Amino acid sequence: MAEEIEEIFRCSGGTYGSPKVFIELVRRGRRVSVNTVAKVMAELRPAGRKVRRRRSLTRPGRRPAPRISSAGTSPPRNRNSSGQAT
C-alpha cells in the first residue's frame, strides 16, 4: 500500500495530502481508512503543498481621514445668546 500511496503522491505533482490520496485509493478499489493513509504518509514523509491564499493589498476600513479646510467652512458653534454661561 505504501508504494501505491507514493505513486499517487508523485502523479499529483506532490500536491495531494492524505485526504485526496485516500479518495484516490477508494476509487481504485482499496478499503483503507483516512487515518491509515495519514499514518503511512507521515512515515514516508511526503507532505502536500499548502494552498496559497491571495492576499489583498487594500484593506477595507483603512481609509484616510477626511481633510478639513481651515477656510472657515465649518458650521458655527452653538452659543448662548446671552453671552453668559451659568
PDB file of C-alpha atoms in Angstrom:
ATOM      1  CA  MET A   1       0.000   0.000   0.000  1.00  0.00           C
ATOM      2  CA  ALA A   2       2.909   2.382   0.685  1.00  0.00           C
ATOM      3  CA  GLU A   3       4.079   2.061  -2.931  1.00  0.00           C
ATOM      4  CA  GLU A   4       0.599   2.885  -4.171  1.00  0.00           C
ATOM      5  CA  ILE A   5       0.416   5.950  -1.898  1.00  0.00           C
ATOM      6  CA  GLU A   6       3.805   7.144  -3.150  1.00  0.00           C
ATOM      7  CA  GLU A   7       2.698   6.637  -6.760  1.00  0.00           C
ATOM      8  CA  ILE A   8      -0.479   8.685  -6.231  1.00  0.00           C
ATOM      9  CA  PHE A   9       1.530  11.388  -4.489  1.00  0.00           C
ATOM     10  CA  ARG A  10       4.106  11.552  -7.307  1.00  0.00           C
ATOM     11  CA  CYS A  11       1.421  11.585 -10.021  1.00  0.00           C
ATOM     12  CA  SER A  12      -0.238  14.558  -8.318  1.00  0.00           C
ATOM     13  CA  GLY A  13       2.978  16.522  -8.569  1.00  0.00           C
ATOM     14  CA  GLY A  14       3.419  16.402  -4.810  1.00  0.00           C
ATOM     15  CA  THR A  15       0.261  18.366  -4.124  1.00  0.00           C
ATOM     16  CA  TYR A  16      -2.109  15.731  -2.719  1.00  0.00           C
ATOM     17  CA  GLY A  17      -2.381  15.353   1.030  1.00  0.00           C
ATOM     18  CA  SER A  18      -3.746  12.321   2.855  1.00  0.00           C
ATOM     19  CA  PRO A  19      -7.467  13.127   2.264  1.00  0.00           C
ATOM     20  CA  LYS A  20      -7.061  13.242  -1.531  1.00  0.00           C
ATOM     21  CA  VAL A  21      -4.766  10.212  -1.567  1.00  0.00           C
ATOM     22  CA  PHE A  22      -7.423   8.370   0.454  1.00  0.00           C
ATOM     23  CA  ILE A  23     -10.111   9.318  -2.104  1.00  0.00           C
ATOM     24  CA  GLU A  24      -7.918   8.106  -4.952  1.00  0.00           C
ATOM     25  CA  LEU A  25      -7.270   4.794  -3.173  1.00  0.00           C
ATOM     26  CA  VAL A  26     -11.021   4.286  -2.655  1.00  0.00           C
ATOM     27  CA  ARG A  27     -11.611   4.983  -6.362  1.00  0.00           C
ATOM     28  CA  ARG A  28      -9.052   2.316  -7.169  1.00  0.00           C
ATOM     29  CA  GLY A  29     -10.989  -0.170  -5.032  1.00  0.00           C
ATOM     30  CA  ARG A  30      -8.821  -0.206  -1.897  1.00  0.00           C
ATOM     31  CA  ARG A  31     -10.527  -0.341   1.502  1.00  0.00           C
ATOM     32  CA  VAL A  32      -8.472   1.840   3.822  1.00  0.00           C
ATOM     33  CA  SER A  33      -9.041   4.442   6.499  1.00  0.00           C
ATOM     34  CA  VAL A  34      -8.163   8.125   6.193  1.00  0.00           C
ATOM     35  CA  ASN A  35      -6.114   7.802   9.358  1.00  0.00           C
ATOM     36  CA  THR A  36      -4.203   4.813   7.979  1.00  0.00           C
ATOM     37  CA  VAL A  37      -3.278   6.775   4.854  1.00  0.00           C
ATOM     38  CA  ALA A  38      -2.229   9.741   7.020  1.00  0.00           C
ATOM     39  CA  LYS A  39      -0.102   7.470   9.203  1.00  0.00           C
ATOM     40  CA  VAL A  40       1.648   5.854   6.230  1.00  0.00           C
ATOM     41  CA  MET A  41       2.234   9.257   4.624  1.00  0.00           C
ATOM     42  CA  ALA A  42       3.705  10.569   7.889  1.00  0.00           C
ATOM     43  CA  GLU A  43       6.121   7.645   7.948  1.00  0.00           C
ATOM     44  CA  LEU A  44       7.078   8.157   4.289  1.00  0.00           C
ATOM     45  CA  ARG A  45       7.429  11.918   4.859  1.00  0.00           C
ATOM     46  CA  PRO A  46       5.594  13.195   1.772  1.00  0.00           C
ATOM     47  CA  ALA A  47       3.557  16.287   2.514  1.00  0.00           C
ATOM     48  CA  GLY A  48       1.116  18.002   0.186  1.00  0.00           C
ATOM     49  CA  ARG A  49       1.629  21.645  -0.669  1.00  0.00           C
ATOM     50  CA  LYS A  50      -0.442  24.182   1.194  1.00  0.00           C
ATOM     51  CA  VAL A  51      -2.914  26.209  -0.819  1.00  0.00           C
ATOM     52  CA  ARG A  52      -1.727  29.777  -1.099  1.00  0.00           C
ATOM     53  CA  ARG A  53      -4.380  32.340  -0.410  1.00  0.00           C
ATOM     54  CA  ARG A  54      -4.464  35.535  -2.414  1.00  0.00           C
ATOM     55  CA  ARG A  55      -3.505  38.490  -0.301  1.00  0.00           C
ATOM     56  CA  SER A  56      -5.311  41.721  -0.899  1.00  0.00           C
ATOM     57  CA  LEU A  57      -3.215  44.854  -0.799  1.00  0.00           C
ATOM     58  CA  THR A  58      -6.105  47.115   0.135  1.00  0.00           C
ATOM     59  CA  ARG A  59      -7.861  46.721   3.428  1.00  0.00           C
ATOM     60  CA  PRO A  60     -11.456  47.743   3.922  1.00  0.00           C
ATOM     61  CA  GLY A  61     -11.970  50.313   6.652  1.00  0.00           C
ATOM     62  CA  ARG A  62      -8.488  51.767   6.369  1.00  0.00           C
ATOM     63  CA  ARG A  63      -9.343  54.985   4.585  1.00  0.00           C
ATOM     64  CA  PRO A  64      -7.560  58.279   5.269  1.00  0.00           C
ATOM     65  CA  ALA A  65      -9.357  60.782   7.466  1.00  0.00           C
ATOM     66  CA  PRO A  66     -11.305  63.419   5.535  1.00  0.00           C
ATOM     67  CA  ARG A  67      -9.440  66.693   5.109  1.00  0.00           C
ATOM     68  CA  ILE A  68     -10.841  69.678   6.964  1.00  0.00           C
ATOM     69  CA  SER A  69     -10.087  73.000   5.380  1.00  0.00           C
ATOM     70  CA  SER A  70      -9.123  75.957   7.526  1.00  0.00           C
ATOM     71  CA  ALA A  71     -11.137  78.407   5.383  1.00  0.00           C
ATOM     72  CA  GLY A  72     -13.888  78.636   7.984  1.00  0.00           C
ATOM     73  CA  THR A  73     -16.354  76.388   6.201  1.00  0.00           C
ATOM     74  CA  SER A  74     -17.296  74.538   9.354  1.00  0.00           C
ATOM     75  CA  PRO A  75     -20.788  75.219  10.791  1.00  0.00           C
ATOM     76  CA  PRO A  76     -20.975  77.818  13.593  1.00  0.00           C
ATOM     77  CA  ARG A  77     -20.878  76.562  17.157  1.00  0.00           C
ATOM     78  CA  ASN A  78     -23.914  76.552  19.396  1.00  0.00           C
ATOM     79  CA  ARG A  79     -23.575  79.665  21.559  1.00  0.00           C
ATOM     80  CA  ASN A  80     -25.741  81.021  24.297  1.00  0.00           C
ATOM     81  CA  SER A  81     -27.436  84.192  23.082  1.00  0.00           C
ATOM     82  CA  SER A  82     -26.937  85.997  26.401  1.00  0.00           C
ATOM     83  CA  GLY A  83     -23.215  85.548  26.300  1.00  0.00           C
ATOM     84  CA  GLN A  84     -23.093  84.239  29.869  1.00  0.00           C
ATOM     85  CA  ALA A  85     -22.892  80.645  30.967  1.00  0.00           C
ATOM     86  CA  THR A  86     -24.405  79.918  34.356  1.00  0.00           C
TER      87      THR A  86
END
